[in-house]
Amino acid sequence: MKRVIFALVAAFVAGFVCGQETPAYAPGENPFQGDYAITIGQPVVLRVDVLGVRLDDVTVTPIGEFKSGEKVKCEVTIAGANTGAKKAELTAVLLLEDGDDKGLERVSLDSFKVKSGKEFRERQRLSIEAATLTGAKRVYVFVQVSF
């Protein structure tokens, strides 16, 4: 009886593990361009594959408290993986918009390189207007991949 229970438990665990596939990545054009809802401090899920470079998410997080009318130091993070055979260079730009699709501020990250076969989590510190952070409801994401 113990063998039967063990076999059933083992089959259940194997089925559960196999059923936990990673979500698929949509193919994306190079340069990738997409429009997303944003909540400052929360990741914006991209899940797109651009020429073997998988873009998982982008996050804009203020560092500390901020006051109206001031520039705020923020950490902008873009995460993913380079599944290609060559080192890639990424250039990313975010256009933060209000709820009426009016551009509030353009945020340009410095270009960065990602090694072949490696995951990445690029973090850059940038200053963004406090009014942009409080008013941002949409983000237009632009990512160029070069080899």
Short mmCIF file of N, CA, C and O in Angstrom, two decimals, residues 48-111:
data_model
loop_
_atom_site.label_atom_id
_atom_site.label_comp_id
_atom_site.label_asym_id
_atom_site.label_seq_id
_atom_site.Cartn_x
_atom_site.Cartn_y
_atom_site.Cartn_z
N VAL A 48 8.85 39.94 -24.00
CA VAL A 48 9.05 39.99 -25.44
C VAL A 48 10.46 39.53 -25.78
O VAL A 48 11.39 39.73 -25.00
N ASP A 49 10.61 38.88 -26.93
CA ASP A 49 11.91 38.39 -27.41
C ASP A 49 12.28 39.19 -28.65
O ASP A 49 11.59 39.13 -29.67
N VAL A 50 13.39 39.94 -28.55
CA VAL A 50 13.88 40.74 -29.67
C VAL A 50 15.22 40.16 -30.10
O VAL A 50 16.22 40.31 -29.40
N LEU A 51 15.22 39.42 -31.20
CA LEU A 51 16.44 38.82 -31.76
C LEU A 51 17.20 37.98 -30.74
O LEU A 51 18.43 38.00 -30.69
N GLY A 52 16.49 37.25 -29.89
CA GLY A 52 17.12 36.39 -28.89
C GLY A 52 17.37 37.07 -27.56
O GLY A 52 17.83 36.44 -26.62
N VAL A 53 17.10 38.36 -27.47
CA VAL A 53 17.21 39.07 -26.20
C VAL A 53 15.80 39.14 -25.61
O VAL A 53 14.91 39.75 -26.19
N ARG A 54 15.62 38.47 -24.48
CA ARG A 54 14.31 38.45 -23.82
C ARG A 54 14.21 39.59 -22.82
O ARG A 54 15.04 39.71 -21.94
N LEU A 55 13.19 40.38 -23.00
CA LEU A 55 12.94 41.51 -22.10
C LEU A 55 11.80 41.11 -21.18
O LEU A 55 10.68 40.87 -21.62
N ASP A 56 12.10 41.00 -19.88
CA ASP A 56 11.10 40.58 -18.90
C ASP A 56 10.28 41.74 -18.38
O ASP A 56 9.06 41.72 -18.44
N ASP A 57 10.96 42.76 -17.83
CA ASP A 57 10.23 43.87 -17.23
C ASP A 57 11.10 45.10 -17.12
O ASP A 57 12.32 45.04 -17.27
N VAL A 58 10.44 46.22 -16.86
CA VAL A 58 11.10 47.48 -16.60
C VAL A 58 10.41 48.11 -15.39
O VAL A 58 9.19 48.00 -15.24
N THR A 59 11.21 48.74 -14.50
CA THR A 59 10.68 49.32 -13.28
C THR A 59 11.30 50.68 -13.04
O THR A 59 12.51 50.85 -13.20
N VAL A 60 10.47 51.65 -12.66
CA VAL A 60 10.93 52.97 -12.25
C VAL A 60 10.59 53.12 -10.77
O VAL A 60 9.43 53.09 -10.39
N THR A 61 11.64 53.24 -9.94
CA THR A 61 11.46 53.30 -8.49
C THR A 61 12.12 54.54 -7.91
O THR A 61 13.34 54.70 -8.04
N PRO A 62 11.33 55.43 -7.27
CA PRO A 62 11.95 56.58 -6.59
C PRO A 62 12.80 56.11 -5.42
O PRO A 62 12.46 55.14 -4.75
N ILE A 63 13.91 56.83 -5.17
CA ILE A 63 14.77 56.52 -4.05
C ILE A 63 14.46 57.54 -2.97
O ILE A 63 14.78 58.72 -3.12
N GLY A 64 13.81 57.11 -1.92
CA GLY A 64 13.45 58.01 -0.84
C GLY A 64 12.17 58.79 -1.13
O GLY A 64 11.47 58.51 -2.10
N GLU A 65 11.90 59.77 -0.30
CA GLU A 65 10.69 60.58 -0.44
C GLU A 65 10.96 61.74 -1.39
O GLU A 65 12.11 62.11 -1.61
N PHE A 66 9.89 62.30 -1.94
CA PHE A 66 10.09 63.43 -2.83
C PHE A 66 9.01 64.48 -2.63
O PHE A 66 7.94 64.20 -2.14
N LYS A 67 9.38 65.72 -3.01
CA LYS A 67 8.48 66.86 -2.87
C LYS A 67 8.12 67.38 -4.25
O LYS A 67 8.92 67.32 -5.18
N SER A 68 6.94 67.94 -4.34
CA SER A 68 6.46 68.55 -5.58
C SER A 68 7.43 69.62 -6.05
O SER A 68 8.00 70.37 -5.25
N GLY A 69 7.65 69.69 -7.36
CA GLY A 69 8.51 70.71 -7.94
C GLY A 69 9.98 70.37 -7.94
O GLY A 69 10.79 71.18 -8.39
N GLU A 70 10.36 69.21 -7.46
CA GLU A 70 11.76 68.83 -7.40
C GLU A 70 12.06 67.66 -8.33
O GLU A 70 11.17 66.91 -8.71
N LYS A 71 13.33 67.52 -8.67
CA LYS A 71 13.79 66.32 -9.37
C LYS A 71 14.00 65.24 -8.32
O LYS A 71 14.45 65.52 -7.22
N VAL A 72 13.67 64.01 -8.68
CA VAL A 72 13.75 62.89 -7.74
C VAL A 72 14.74 61.87 -8.28
O VAL A 72 14.66 61.48 -9.45
N LYS A 73 15.66 61.43 -7.42
CA LYS A 73 16.56 60.36 -7.83
C LYS A 73 15.76 59.07 -7.88
O LYS A 73 15.04 58.73 -6.94
N CYS A 74 15.88 58.36 -9.00
CA CYS A 74 15.14 57.12 -9.21
C CYS A 74 16.09 56.04 -9.71
O CYS A 74 17.13 56.33 -10.29
N GLU A 75 15.70 54.81 -9.45
CA GLU A 75 16.41 53.68 -10.02
C GLU A 75 15.52 53.12 -11.12
O GLU A 75 14.36 52.77 -10.86
N VAL A 76 16.05 53.07 -12.33
CA VAL A 76 15.33 52.49 -13.46
C VAL A 76 15.99 51.15 -13.75
O VAL A 76 17.21 51.08 -13.96
N THR A 77 15.19 50.10 -13.73
CA THR A 77 15.71 48.74 -13.90
C THR A 77 15.06 48.09 -15.11
O THR A 77 13.85 48.19 -15.30
N ILE A 78 15.88 47.43 -15.92
CA ILE A 78 15.36 46.63 -17.02
C ILE A 78 15.97 45.24 -16.87
O ILE A 78 17.18 45.11 -16.65
N ALA A 79 15.12 44.21 -16.92
CA ALA A 79 15.57 42.84 -16.66
C ALA A 79 15.22 41.93 -17.83
O ALA A 79 14.23 42.16 -18.53
N GLY A 80 16.03 40.89 -18.01
CA GLY A 80 15.78 39.93 -19.07
C GLY A 80 16.93 38.95 -19.19
O GLY A 80 17.66 38.69 -18.22
N ALA A 81 17.12 38.43 -20.41
CA ALA A 81 18.20 37.47 -20.67
C ALA A 81 18.58 37.51 -22.14
O ALA A 81 17.72 37.71 -23.00
N ASN A 82 19.86 37.31 -22.41
CA ASN A 82 20.33 37.20 -23.79
C ASN A 82 20.48 35.72 -24.10
O ASN A 82 21.40 35.07 -23.62
N THR A 83 19.57 35.18 -24.88
CA THR A 83 19.63 33.76 -25.25
C THR A 83 20.37 33.55 -26.56
O THR A 83 20.52 32.43 -27.01
N GLY A 84 20.83 34.64 -27.18
CA GLY A 84 21.53 34.56 -28.45
C GLY A 84 22.97 34.11 -28.30
O GLY A 84 23.48 33.95 -27.19
N ALA A 85 23.65 33.96 -29.44
CA ALA A 85 25.03 33.47 -29.46
C ALA A 85 26.05 34.60 -29.37
O ALA A 85 27.24 34.34 -29.24
N LYS A 86 25.60 35.86 -29.47
CA LYS A 86 26.52 36.99 -29.45
C LYS A 86 26.18 37.94 -28.32
O LYS A 86 25.04 38.02 -27.88
N LYS A 87 27.20 38.71 -27.90
CA LYS A 87 26.98 39.77 -26.93
C LYS A 87 26.09 40.82 -27.58
O LYS A 87 26.24 41.14 -28.76
N ALA A 88 25.13 41.35 -26.83
CA ALA A 88 24.21 42.36 -27.35
C ALA A 88 24.39 43.67 -26.61
O ALA A 88 24.75 43.68 -25.43
N GLU A 89 24.13 44.76 -27.30
CA GLU A 89 24.11 46.08 -26.68
C GLU A 89 22.68 46.60 -26.76
O GLU A 89 22.07 46.58 -27.82
N LEU A 90 22.16 47.06 -25.61
CA LEU A 90 20.79 47.54 -25.54
C LEU A 90 20.77 49.03 -25.28
O LEU A 90 21.55 49.54 -24.46
N THR A 91 19.89 49.71 -25.98
CA THR A 91 19.62 51.12 -25.76
C THR A 91 18.14 51.21 -25.43
O THR A 91 17.31 50.73 -26.20
N ALA A 92 17.80 51.80 -24.29
CA ALA A 92 16.40 51.86 -23.85
C ALA A 92 16.00 53.30 -23.54
O ALA A 92 16.77 54.06 -22.95
N VAL A 93 14.78 53.63 -23.95
CA VAL A 93 14.19 54.94 -23.69
C VAL A 93 12.77 54.71 -23.21
O VAL A 93 12.05 53.88 -23.77
N LEU A 94 12.37 55.43 -22.16
CA LEU A 94 11.00 55.37 -21.65
C LEU A 94 10.37 56.74 -21.82
O LEU A 94 10.99 57.75 -21.47
N LEU A 95 9.16 56.77 -22.34
CA LEU A 95 8.40 58.02 -22.40
C LEU A 95 7.25 57.86 -21.42
O LEU A 95 6.34 57.06 -21.64
N LEU A 96 7.33 58.60 -20.32
CA LEU A 96 6.29 58.55 -19.30
C LEU A 96 5.16 59.50 -19.72
O LEU A 96 5.41 60.65 -20.08
N GLU A 97 3.93 58.99 -19.67
CA GLU A 97 2.76 59.75 -20.13
C GLU A 97 1.70 59.78 -19.05
O GLU A 97 1.64 58.91 -18.18
N ASP A 98 0.82 60.78 -19.13
CA ASP A 98 -0.31 60.84 -18.20
C ASP A 98 -1.46 59.98 -18.74
O ASP A 98 -1.30 59.28 -19.75
N GLY A 99 -2.60 60.02 -18.11
CA GLY A 99 -3.74 59.19 -18.51
C GLY A 99 -4.35 59.58 -19.84
O GLY A 99 -5.11 58.81 -20.43
N ASP A 100 -4.01 60.77 -20.36
CA ASP A 100 -4.53 61.24 -21.65
C ASP A 100 -3.51 61.09 -22.77
O ASP A 100 -3.61 61.75 -23.81
N ASP A 101 -2.49 60.24 -22.56
CA ASP A 101 -1.41 59.99 -23.52
C ASP A 101 -0.58 61.23 -23.83
O ASP A 101 0.04 61.33 -24.88
N LYS A 102 -0.55 62.18 -22.91
CA LYS A 102 0.29 63.37 -23.06
C LYS A 102 1.66 63.04 -22.46
O LYS A 102 1.75 62.60 -21.32
N GLY A 103 2.71 63.25 -23.24
CA GLY A 103 4.06 62.98 -22.77
C GLY A 103 4.44 63.87 -21.61
O GLY A 103 4.26 65.09 -21.67
N LEU A 104 4.94 63.26 -20.55
CA LEU A 104 5.38 64.02 -19.38
C LEU A 104 6.90 64.20 -19.36
O LEU A 104 7.39 65.28 -19.10
N GLU A 105 7.60 63.10 -19.63
CA GLU A 105 9.06 63.17 -19.58
C GLU A 105 9.66 61.96 -20.30
O GLU A 105 9.17 60.85 -20.21
N ARG A 106 10.77 62.25 -21.00
CA ARG A 106 11.52 61.20 -21.68
C ARG A 106 12.68 60.80 -20.78
O ARG A 106 13.43 61.66 -20.31
N VAL A 107 12.83 59.49 -20.53
CA VAL A 107 13.88 58.97 -19.67
C VAL A 107 14.76 58.05 -20.53
O VAL A 107 14.30 57.00 -20.98
N SER A 108 16.01 58.47 -20.75
CA SER A 108 16.94 57.70 -21.58
C SER A 108 17.97 57.02 -20.70
O SER A 108 18.67 57.68 -19.93
N LEU A 109 18.08 55.71 -20.85
CA LEU A 109 19.11 54.97 -20.14
C LEU A 109 20.38 54.97 -20.97
O LEU A 109 20.32 55.02 -22.21
N ASP A 110 21.53 54.90 -20.30
CA ASP A 110 22.79 54.72 -21.01
C ASP A 110 22.78 53.33 -21.64
O ASP A 110 22.27 52.38 -21.03
N SER A 111 23.35 53.20 -22.84
CA SER A 111 23.45 51.89 -23.49
C SER A 111 24.24 50.95 -22.59
O SER A 111 25.16 51.38 -21.88
#
